[in-house]
């Protein structure tokens, strides 16, 4: 069987929340089979919020989860890293409400997971295999999923800005392609929106250290990590948001001009359309590109 996984040992890092500007310590801790991914607020007596679309909370330029009155926010980059490296079960402990933004990408979380190491658990992983197309349109924004033998994402973006008129990319995701092509892509925003965001109490921790800022004539940062870093970051976001269905997907996700609100509305819709997918186990050793590998990816010791 293709086994569920957790971390081999706990690991921590510290950073600040992009929107709150607050300092936060993040710890990732091993968890048993079928535990799933759960956020734990150490500052609130250890209360937990499962990373599931049923706990969707506020969407304020980032994805939040809520359970009773307890919130966690900006969960998407960490979730993308966990699901892409096949970490099915983990406790994500925070001492504040917002996951640290780190450098605005998922690369620091990949480093953290690799440092902790990955451990197999004695239970089969189950994937959500898409059987028929589903789509959702909101104005000029659209997202859909189609049956495929792989986990594949196509994303296109278009902005009324000379630097960012149109970008599009399709990628077959597996551990290696996620780590190399998607995880390093950083959050981005427009300079002209920064003041508005600050007035709304957002992006208080934002800086050129953790976001690509687009001015009228170019990016304010020294350089981009990829020519099309922006659309790659949108792929990172949708992978993290769709992780809220609670299982890795087997299907082709196609999005145009999406954002966290559209992604998460779609995740809820997919989960509700129970005749559009089935849960499958994948036999160990099956070479299915696009799924977390049964063999360790580079840098990821596994046992
Ligand atoms: Zn993002």
Coordinates of C-alpha atoms and ligand atoms in Angstrom, one line a residue, residues 76-77 187 233 237 260, ligand 1:
X76 CA -2.4 28.0 2.6
X77 CA 1.4 28.0 2.0
X187 CA 3.3 36.1 -2.4
X233 CA 2.5 31.5 -6.6
X237 CA -2.1 29.0 -3.3
X260 CA -8.7 32.2 -1.9
Ligands
LIG1 ZN1 -0.2 32.9 -1.3

